[in-house]
Amino acid sequence: MVYGIILAGGNGSRVTGAELPKQFVKLGGKPLIMHSTLTMLRAKVVDAVIVVVPDEYMDHAKDIMDEYLDDVCKSNKKMEIIAGGYDRETSLLRAIDHVSKGDSFKDDIFVTHDACRPFMDEDMITKTVEGAAACGTATVALPCIDTMATGGGGYLTGAMDRSALYNVQTPQTFKPYEYLGLLKKDENDRACGSAGGNETYTDVTGRYIKAGKKVAIVSGDRMNFKITYDEDFALAEACLAMVECNS
């Protein structure tokens, strides 16, 4: 089974003035979370979709899905809403736990995506699934175009070679059974006092890279940005208008 996992468990505290977490704020007339959810539901390679939201917004999320999903999407494939955890990895682990009792778990594939990246497209989903099938995991990423440097104390301290740097996006695709194995190894390292077991990761790819695993790169898109701050909504509205104008 290929599961599309929409990660929407955060509370969007960096968006000011919003009464709801940012994933529920409207973009182009519908909640932000719906854009990526609809894309995932329509993707031919995806068999089922799991949407992970804050526990206290479970009912709100269900109301949104009932309102904005058309009959085709509702009947096309199975979709479930589950409660997330206190951070990204905990939410991911709850999604894994939700499917881990299935007969095909060892062969299941997760396509994980940030709910606050509304401009993901089906091609990204398909190509990351193909990349994960070939080498274990894959992510959408873009070569870095800005000058990058290290710094501290108010000063730049070193230049970095941007030719080897990437801006990592989502979707990120992998086998959850293998991911649990990497997580278990890190827990064992931590218990044994190994420095490697104390590392933290902001996404799935970090754990694979640390374990020496290959992560296939799927070419990203400048439009696939993450809405984080207030001004990102204005940019996304402009992008959405441009997409609709050209369609």
PDB file of C-alpha atoms in Angstrom:
ATOM      1  CA  MET A   1       0.000   0.000   0.000  1.00  0.00           C
ATOM      2  CA  VAL A   2       1.087   3.545  -0.723  1.00  0.00           C
ATOM      3  CA  TYR A   3      -0.179   5.939   1.940  1.00  0.00           C
ATOM      4  CA  GLY A   4      -0.310   9.677   1.459  1.00  0.00           C
ATOM      5  CA  ILE A   5       0.373  11.287   4.849  1.00  0.00           C
ATOM      6  CA  ILE A   6      -0.629  14.931   5.286  1.00  0.00           C
ATOM      7  CA  LEU A   7       1.218  16.285   8.326  1.00  0.00           C
ATOM      8  CA  ALA A   8      -0.881  19.058   9.846  1.00  0.00           C
ATOM      9  CA  GLY A   9      -0.270  18.551  13.544  1.00  0.00           C
ATOM     10  CA  GLY A  10       1.252  21.945  14.378  1.00  0.00           C
ATOM     11  CA  ASN A  11      -0.450  24.994  15.849  1.00  0.00           C
ATOM     12  CA  GLY A  12       0.928  27.592  13.440  1.00  0.00           C
ATOM     13  CA  SER A  13       2.037  30.016  16.137  1.00  0.00           C
ATOM     14  CA  ARG A  14       4.078  32.145  13.719  1.00  0.00           C
ATOM     15  CA  VAL A  15       0.949  33.384  11.905  1.00  0.00           C
ATOM     16  CA  THR A  16      -0.452  36.369  13.787  1.00  0.00           C
ATOM     17  CA  GLY A  17      -4.098  37.308  14.133  1.00  0.00           C
ATOM     18  CA  ALA A  18      -5.431  33.909  13.060  1.00  0.00           C
ATOM     19  CA  GLU A  19      -8.120  32.342  15.236  1.00  0.00           C
ATOM     20  CA  LEU A  20      -7.188  28.877  13.953  1.00  0.00           C
ATOM     21  CA  PRO A  21      -3.869  27.123  13.280  1.00  0.00           C
ATOM     22  CA  LYS A  22      -2.569  28.177   9.873  1.00  0.00           C
ATOM     23  CA  GLN A  23      -3.408  24.857   8.214  1.00  0.00           C
ATOM     24  CA  PHE A  24      -7.085  25.734   8.671  1.00  0.00           C
ATOM     25  CA  VAL A  25      -6.815  29.349   7.463  1.00  0.00           C
ATOM     26  CA  LYS A  26      -8.375  29.817   4.034  1.00  0.00           C
ATOM     27  CA  LEU A  27      -6.290  30.151   0.886  1.00  0.00           C
ATOM     28  CA  GLY A  28      -8.156  30.771  -2.351  1.00  0.00           C
ATOM     29  CA  GLY A  29     -11.517  30.148  -0.716  1.00  0.00           C
ATOM     30  CA  LYS A  30     -10.727  26.869   1.012  1.00  0.00           C
ATOM     31  CA  PRO A  31      -8.673  25.867   4.066  1.00  0.00           C
ATOM     32  CA  LEU A  32      -4.950  25.560   3.421  1.00  0.00           C
ATOM     33  CA  ILE A  33      -4.969  21.894   4.436  1.00  0.00           C
ATOM     34  CA  MET A  34      -7.396  21.061   1.635  1.00  0.00           C
ATOM     35  CA  HIS A  35      -5.009  21.965  -1.186  1.00  0.00           C
ATOM     36  CA  SER A  36      -2.451  19.242  -0.416  1.00  0.00           C
ATOM     37  CA  THR A  37      -5.129  16.788   0.744  1.00  0.00           C
ATOM     38  CA  LEU A  38      -6.978  17.036  -2.566  1.00  0.00           C
ATOM     39  CA  THR A  39      -3.755  16.600  -4.533  1.00  0.00           C
ATOM     40  CA  MET A  40      -2.887  13.495  -2.529  1.00  0.00           C
ATOM     41  CA  LEU A  41      -6.375  12.034  -2.951  1.00  0.00           C
ATOM     42  CA  ARG A  42      -6.245  12.537  -6.713  1.00  0.00           C
ATOM     43  CA  ALA A  43      -2.764  11.032  -7.134  1.00  0.00           C
ATOM     44  CA  LYS A  44      -3.059   7.724  -8.993  1.00  0.00           C
ATOM     45  CA  VAL A  45      -0.087   6.130  -7.209  1.00  0.00           C
ATOM     46  CA  VAL A  46      -1.580   6.729  -3.725  1.00  0.00           C
ATOM     47  CA  ASP A  47      -3.901   4.048  -2.312  1.00  0.00           C
ATOM     48  CA  ALA A  48      -5.081   5.732   0.903  1.00  0.00           C
ATOM     49  CA  VAL A  49      -4.654   9.065   2.668  1.00  0.00           C
ATOM     50  CA  ILE A  50      -4.118   9.816   6.364  1.00  0.00           C
ATOM     51  CA  VAL A  51      -4.441  13.405   7.581  1.00  0.00           C
ATOM     52  CA  VAL A  52      -2.707  14.094  10.907  1.00  0.00           C
ATOM     53  CA  VAL A  53      -4.105  17.076  12.844  1.00  0.00           C
ATOM     54  CA  PRO A  54      -3.944  18.439  16.419  1.00  0.00           C
ATOM     55  CA  ASP A  55      -6.096  16.362  18.739  1.00  0.00           C
ATOM     56  CA  GLU A  56      -8.216  19.360  19.745  1.00  0.00           C
ATOM     57  CA  TYR A  57      -9.040  20.095  16.084  1.00  0.00           C
ATOM     58  CA  MET A  58     -10.137  16.593  15.072  1.00  0.00           C
ATOM     59  CA  ASP A  59     -13.808  17.538  14.830  1.00  0.00           C
ATOM     60  CA  HIS A  60     -12.991  20.743  12.971  1.00  0.00           C
ATOM     61  CA  ALA A  61     -10.889  18.826  10.454  1.00  0.00           C
ATOM     62  CA  LYS A  62     -13.683  16.314   9.878  1.00  0.00           C
ATOM     63  CA  ASP A  63     -16.156  19.146   9.256  1.00  0.00           C
ATOM     64  CA  ILE A  64     -13.767  20.682   6.723  1.00  0.00           C
ATOM     65  CA  MET A  65     -13.332  17.411   4.853  1.00  0.00           C
ATOM     66  CA  ASP A  66     -17.087  16.881   4.722  1.00  0.00           C
ATOM     67  CA  GLU A  67     -17.574  20.369   3.342  1.00  0.00           C
ATOM     68  CA  TYR A  68     -14.803  20.573   0.766  1.00  0.00           C
ATOM     69  CA  LEU A  69     -14.313  17.029  -0.514  1.00  0.00           C
ATOM     70  CA  ASP A  70     -16.382  16.236  -3.570  1.00  0.00           C
ATOM     71  CA  ASP A  71     -18.136  12.900  -4.046  1.00  0.00           C
ATOM     72  CA  VAL A  72     -15.423  11.654  -6.419  1.00  0.00           C
ATOM     73  CA  CYS A  73     -12.677  12.171  -3.828  1.00  0.00           C
ATOM     74  CA  LYS A  74     -14.785  10.642  -1.069  1.00  0.00           C
ATOM     75  CA  SER A  75     -15.402   7.473  -3.056  1.00  0.00           C
ATOM     76  CA  ASN A  76     -12.046   7.327  -4.846  1.00  0.00           C
ATOM     77  CA  LYS A  77      -9.934   6.049  -1.962  1.00  0.00           C
ATOM     78  CA  LYS A  78      -9.922   5.622   1.794  1.00  0.00           C
ATOM     79  CA  MET A  79      -9.161   8.721   3.854  1.00  0.00           C
ATOM     80  CA  GLU A  80      -8.750   8.920   7.627  1.00  0.00           C
ATOM     81  CA  ILE A  81      -8.093  11.731  10.082  1.00  0.00           C
ATOM     82  CA  ILE A  82      -6.002  10.947  13.153  1.00  0.00           C
ATOM     83  CA  ALA A  83      -4.643  12.955  16.096  1.00  0.00           C
ATOM     84  CA  GLY A  84      -1.019  14.067  15.894  1.00  0.00           C
ATOM     85  CA  GLY A  85       1.602  14.444  18.588  1.00  0.00           C
ATOM     86  CA  TYR A  86       3.586  17.281  20.152  1.00  0.00           C
ATOM     87  CA  ASP A  87       6.064  17.500  17.262  1.00  0.00           C
ATOM     88  CA  ARG A  88       6.539  16.373  13.672  1.00  0.00           C
ATOM     89  CA  GLU A  89       8.154  13.022  14.428  1.00  0.00           C
ATOM     90  CA  THR A  90       5.570  12.105  17.063  1.00  0.00           C
ATOM     91  CA  SER A  91       2.805  12.842  14.562  1.00  0.00           C
ATOM     92  CA  LEU A  92       4.578  10.711  11.980  1.00  0.00           C
ATOM     93  CA  LEU A  93       4.955   7.863  14.466  1.00  0.00           C
ATOM     94  CA  ARG A  94       1.246   7.987  15.207  1.00  0.00           C
ATOM     95  CA  ALA A  95       0.529   7.603  11.501  1.00  0.00           C
ATOM     96  CA  ILE A  96       2.937   4.650  11.363  1.00  0.00           C
ATOM     97  CA  ASP A  97       1.309   3.057  14.390  1.00  0.00           C
ATOM     98  CA  HIS A  98      -2.086   3.514  12.752  1.00  0.00           C
ATOM     99  CA  VAL A  99      -1.135   1.269   9.818  1.00  0.00           C
ATOM    100  CA  SER A 100       1.529  -0.970  11.367  1.00  0.00           C
ATOM    101  CA  LYS A 101      -0.877  -3.816  12.159  1.00  0.00           C
ATOM    102  CA  GLY A 102      -1.713  -4.360   8.493  1.00  0.00           C
ATOM    103  CA  ASP A 103      -0.543  -7.508   6.689  1.00  0.00           C
ATOM    104  CA  SER A 104       1.482  -5.525   4.134  1.00  0.00           C
ATOM    105  CA  PHE A 105       3.250  -3.195   6.591  1.00  0.00           C
ATOM    106  CA  LYS A 106       6.781  -4.337   5.694  1.00  0.00           C
ATOM    107  CA  ASP A 107       6.134  -3.319   2.094  1.00  0.00           C
ATOM    108  CA  ASP A 108       4.040  -0.200   2.745  1.00  0.00           C
ATOM    109  CA  ILE A 109       5.267   3.155   1.468  1.00  0.00           C
ATOM    110  CA  PHE A 110       4.602   6.550   3.077  1.00  0.00           C
ATOM    111  CA  VAL A 111       4.439   9.740   1.040  1.00  0.00           C
ATOM    112  CA  THR A 112       4.673  12.429   3.724  1.00  0.00           C
ATOM    113  CA  HIS A 113       3.852  16.050   2.984  1.00  0.00           C
ATOM    114  CA  ASP A 114       3.590  19.318   4.907  1.00  0.00           C
ATOM    115  CA  ALA A 115      -0.004  20.542   4.923  1.00  0.00           C
ATOM    116  CA  CYS A 116       1.340  24.087   4.631  1.00  0.00           C
ATOM    117  CA  ARG A 117       2.883  23.471   1.188  1.00  0.00           C
ATOM    118  CA  PRO A 118      -0.228  23.924  -0.967  1.00  0.00           C
ATOM    119  CA  PHE A 119       1.396  23.738  -4.403  1.00  0.00           C
ATOM    120  CA  MET A 120       2.625  20.152  -4.400  1.00  0.00           C
ATOM    121  CA  ASP A 121       1.675  18.339  -7.601  1.00  0.00           C
ATOM    122  CA  GLU A 122       1.037  14.726  -8.568  1.00  0.00           C
ATOM    123  CA  ASP A 123       4.319  14.451 -10.483  1.00  0.00           C
ATOM    124  CA  MET A 124       6.278  15.069  -7.271  1.00  0.00           C
ATOM    125  CA  ILE A 125       4.335  12.318  -5.526  1.00  0.00           C
ATOM    126  CA  THR A 126       4.870   9.817  -8.336  1.00  0.00           C
ATOM    127  CA  LYS A 127       8.581  10.518  -8.715  1.00  0.00           C
ATOM    128  CA  THR A 128       9.319  10.259  -4.993  1.00  0.00           C
ATOM    129  CA  VAL A 129       7.520   6.905  -4.889  1.00  0.00           C
ATOM    130  CA  GLU A 130       9.681   5.757  -7.801  1.00  0.00           C
ATOM    131  CA  GLY A 131      12.805   7.088  -6.067  1.00  0.00           C
ATOM    132  CA  ALA A 132      11.965   5.355  -2.801  1.00  0.00           C
ATOM    133  CA  ALA A 133      11.331   2.103  -4.644  1.00  0.00           C
ATOM    134  CA  ALA A 134      14.787   2.364  -6.205  1.00  0.00           C
ATOM    135  CA  CYS A 135      16.908   3.274  -3.156  1.00  0.00           C
ATOM    136  CA  GLY A 136      14.725   3.304  -0.028  1.00  0.00           C
ATOM    137  CA  THR A 137      13.794   6.952   0.357  1.00  0.00           C
ATOM    138  CA  ALA A 138      13.358  10.069  -1.755  1.00  0.00           C
ATOM    139  CA  THR A 139      12.629  13.729  -1.244  1.00  0.00           C
ATOM    140  CA  VAL A 140      11.766  16.744  -3.313  1.00  0.00           C
ATOM    141  CA  ALA A 141      14.605  19.295  -3.131  1.00  0.00           C
ATOM    142  CA  LEU A 142      16.003  22.323  -4.952  1.00  0.00           C
ATOM    143  CA  PRO A 143      19.621  23.365  -5.436  1.00  0.00           C
ATOM    144  CA  CYS A 144      20.413  26.305  -3.182  1.00  0.00           C
ATOM    145  CA  ILE A 145      20.700  29.593  -5.133  1.00  0.00           C
ATOM    146  CA  ASP A 146      21.539  31.986  -2.290  1.00  0.00           C
ATOM    147  CA  THR A 147      25.003  32.578  -0.898  1.00  0.00           C
ATOM    148  CA  MET A 148      25.242  30.536   2.284  1.00  0.00           C
ATOM    149  CA  ALA A 149      27.481  31.163   5.298  1.00  0.00           C
ATOM    150  CA  THR A 150      27.909  30.131   8.910  1.00  0.00           C
ATOM    151  CA  GLY A 151      27.755  32.746  11.630  1.00  0.00           C
ATOM    152  CA  GLY A 152      27.499  33.577  15.297  1.00  0.00           C
ATOM    153  CA  GLY A 153      27.607  36.515  17.671  1.00  0.00           C
ATOM    154  CA  GLY A 154      26.324  38.869  14.994  1.00  0.00           C
ATOM    155  CA  TYR A 155      29.085  38.059  12.481  1.00  0.00           C
ATOM    156  CA  LEU A 156      29.578  35.738   9.533  1.00  0.00           C
ATOM    157  CA  THR A 157      32.228  33.174  10.360  1.00  0.00           C
ATOM    158  CA  GLY A 158      32.579  31.067   7.251  1.00  0.00           C
ATOM    159  CA  ALA A 159      31.501  30.634   3.645  1.00  0.00           C
ATOM    160  CA  MET A 160      29.814  27.496   2.358  1.00  0.00           C
ATOM    161  CA  ASP A 161      29.944  25.880  -1.074  1.00  0.00           C
ATOM    162  CA  ARG A 162      26.372  26.247  -2.266  1.00  0.00           C
ATOM    163  CA  SER A 163      26.949  23.907  -5.215  1.00  0.00           C
ATOM    164  CA  ALA A 164      26.605  21.019  -2.751  1.00  0.00           C
ATOM    165  CA  LEU A 165      23.626  22.478  -0.831  1.00  0.00           C
ATOM    166  CA  TYR A 166      19.917  21.837  -1.322  1.00  0.00           C
ATOM    167  CA  ASN A 167      16.718  23.327   0.017  1.00  0.00           C
ATOM    168  CA  VAL A 168      14.780  20.250   1.097  1.00  0.00           C
ATOM    169  CA  GLN A 169      11.018  20.276   0.542  1.00  0.00           C
ATOM    170  CA  THR A 170       8.265  17.674   0.746  1.00  0.00           C
ATOM    171  CA  PRO A 171       6.877  15.213  -0.242  1.00  0.00           C
ATOM    172  CA  GLN A 172       9.339  12.789   1.327  1.00  0.00           C
ATOM    173  CA  THR A 173       8.766   9.125   0.607  1.00  0.00           C
ATOM    174  CA  PHE A 174      10.040   6.023   2.401  1.00  0.00           C
ATOM    175  CA  LYS A 175       9.113   2.666   3.917  1.00  0.00           C
ATOM    176  CA  PRO A 176       7.836   3.180   7.483  1.00  0.00           C
ATOM    177  CA  TYR A 177       9.013  -0.290   8.529  1.00  0.00           C
ATOM    178  CA  GLU A 178      12.597   0.664   7.663  1.00  0.00           C
ATOM    179  CA  TYR A 179      12.191   4.047   9.359  1.00  0.00           C
ATOM    180  CA  LEU A 180      11.208   2.339  12.612  1.00  0.00           C
ATOM    181  CA  GLY A 181      14.390   0.275  12.367  1.00  0.00           C
ATOM    182  CA  LEU A 182      16.505   3.438  12.102  1.00  0.00           C
ATOM    183  CA  LEU A 183      14.629   4.981  15.013  1.00  0.00           C
ATOM    184  CA  LYS A 184      15.231   1.877  17.128  1.00  0.00           C
ATOM    185  CA  LYS A 185      18.941   1.989  16.343  1.00  0.00           C
ATOM    186  CA  ASP A 186      19.122   5.627  17.470  1.00  0.00           C
ATOM    187  CA  GLU A 187      17.304   4.749  20.693  1.00  0.00           C
ATOM    188  CA  ASN A 188      19.792   1.942  21.345  1.00  0.00           C
ATOM    189  CA  ASP A 189      22.719   4.295  20.652  1.00  0.00           C
ATOM    190  CA  ARG A 190      21.261   6.803  23.097  1.00  0.00           C
ATOM    191  CA  ALA A 191      20.852   4.118  25.762  1.00  0.00           C
ATOM    192  CA  CYS A 192      24.489   3.142  25.290  1.00  0.00           C
ATOM    193  CA  GLY A 193      25.640   6.748  25.573  1.00  0.00           C
ATOM    194  CA  SER A 194      26.628   7.096  21.930  1.00  0.00           C
ATOM    195  CA  ALA A 195      26.770  10.692  20.684  1.00  0.00           C
ATOM    196  CA  GLY A 196      25.001   9.653  17.506  1.00  0.00           C
ATOM    197  CA  GLY A 197      21.882   8.761  19.435  1.00  0.00           C
ATOM    198  CA  ASN A 198      21.442  12.328  20.692  1.00  0.00           C
ATOM    199  CA  GLU A 199      20.973  13.969  17.313  1.00  0.00           C
ATOM    200  CA  THR A 200      17.666  15.615  16.472  1.00  0.00           C
ATOM    201  CA  TYR A 201      16.057  15.715  13.040  1.00  0.00           C
ATOM    202  CA  THR A 202      13.655  18.179  11.477  1.00  0.00           C
ATOM    203  CA  ASP A 203      12.472  15.726   8.845  1.00  0.00           C
ATOM    204  CA  VAL A 204      12.697  12.123   7.667  1.00  0.00           C
ATOM    205  CA  THR A 205      15.749  12.575   5.443  1.00  0.00           C
ATOM    206  CA  GLY A 206      18.055  13.542   8.322  1.00  0.00           C
ATOM    207  CA  ARG A 207      17.700  10.158   9.980  1.00  0.00           C
ATOM    208  CA  TYR A 208      18.402   8.327   6.718  1.00  0.00           C
ATOM    209  CA  ILE A 209      21.443  10.476   5.932  1.00  0.00           C
ATOM    210  CA  LYS A 210      22.860   9.945   9.434  1.00  0.00           C
ATOM    211  CA  ALA A 211      22.449   6.177   8.967  1.00  0.00           C
ATOM    212  CA  GLY A 212      24.423   6.332   5.713  1.00  0.00           C
ATOM    213  CA  LYS A 213      21.385   5.604   3.555  1.00  0.00           C
ATOM    214  CA  LYS A 214      20.930   7.077   0.097  1.00  0.00           C
ATOM    215  CA  VAL A 215      18.171   9.665  -0.315  1.00  0.00           C
ATOM    216  CA  ALA A 216      17.099  10.138  -3.923  1.00  0.00           C
ATOM    217  CA  ILE A 217      16.576  13.747  -5.011  1.00  0.00           C
ATOM    218  CA  VAL A 218      13.457  14.618  -6.999  1.00  0.00           C
ATOM    219  CA  SER A 219      13.583  18.038  -8.602  1.00  0.00           C
ATOM    220  CA  GLY A 220      11.460  20.488  -6.640  1.00  0.00           C
ATOM    221  CA  ASP A 221       9.650  23.655  -7.615  1.00  0.00           C
ATOM    222  CA  ARG A 222       9.955  27.236  -6.378  1.00  0.00           C
ATOM    223  CA  MET A 223       6.173  27.223  -6.047  1.00  0.00           C
ATOM    224  CA  ASN A 224       6.345  24.382  -3.528  1.00  0.00           C
ATOM    225  CA  PHE A 225       7.190  26.730  -0.670  1.00  0.00           C
ATOM    226  CA  LYS A 226       6.002  26.331   2.908  1.00  0.00           C
ATOM    227  CA  ILE A 227       3.597  28.885   4.340  1.00  0.00           C
ATOM    228  CA  THR A 228       5.152  29.887   7.654  1.00  0.00           C
ATOM    229  CA  TYR A 229       4.638  33.618   8.190  1.00  0.00           C
ATOM    230  CA  ASP A 230       1.835  36.122   7.515  1.00  0.00           C
ATOM    231  CA  GLU A 231       3.389  37.404   4.283  1.00  0.00           C
ATOM    232  CA  ASP A 232       3.546  33.857   2.897  1.00  0.00           C
ATOM    233  CA  PHE A 233      -0.246  33.818   2.646  1.00  0.00           C
ATOM    234  CA  ALA A 234      -0.180  36.932   0.444  1.00  0.00           C
ATOM    235  CA  LEU A 235       2.464  35.324  -1.766  1.00  0.00           C
ATOM    236  CA  ALA A 236       0.459  32.096  -1.962  1.00  0.00           C
ATOM    237  CA  GLU A 237      -2.702  33.990  -2.952  1.00  0.00           C
ATOM    238  CA  ALA A 238      -0.771  35.668  -5.770  1.00  0.00           C
ATOM    239  CA  CYS A 239       0.660  32.319  -6.896  1.00  0.00           C
ATOM    240  CA  LEU A 240      -2.780  30.728  -6.805  1.00  0.00           C
ATOM    241  CA  ALA A 241      -4.224  33.530  -8.933  1.00  0.00           C
ATOM    242  CA  MET A 242      -1.415  33.043 -11.444  1.00  0.00           C
ATOM    243  CA  VAL A 243      -2.011  29.278 -11.598  1.00  0.00           C
ATOM    244  CA  GLU A 244      -5.744  29.758 -12.123  1.00  0.00           C
ATOM    245  CA  CYS A 245      -5.121  32.408 -14.793  1.00  0.00           C
ATOM    246  CA  ASN A 246      -2.858  30.040 -16.743  1.00  0.00           C
ATOM    247  CA  SER A 247      -5.117  26.996 -16.447  1.00  0.00           C
TER     248      SER A 247
END
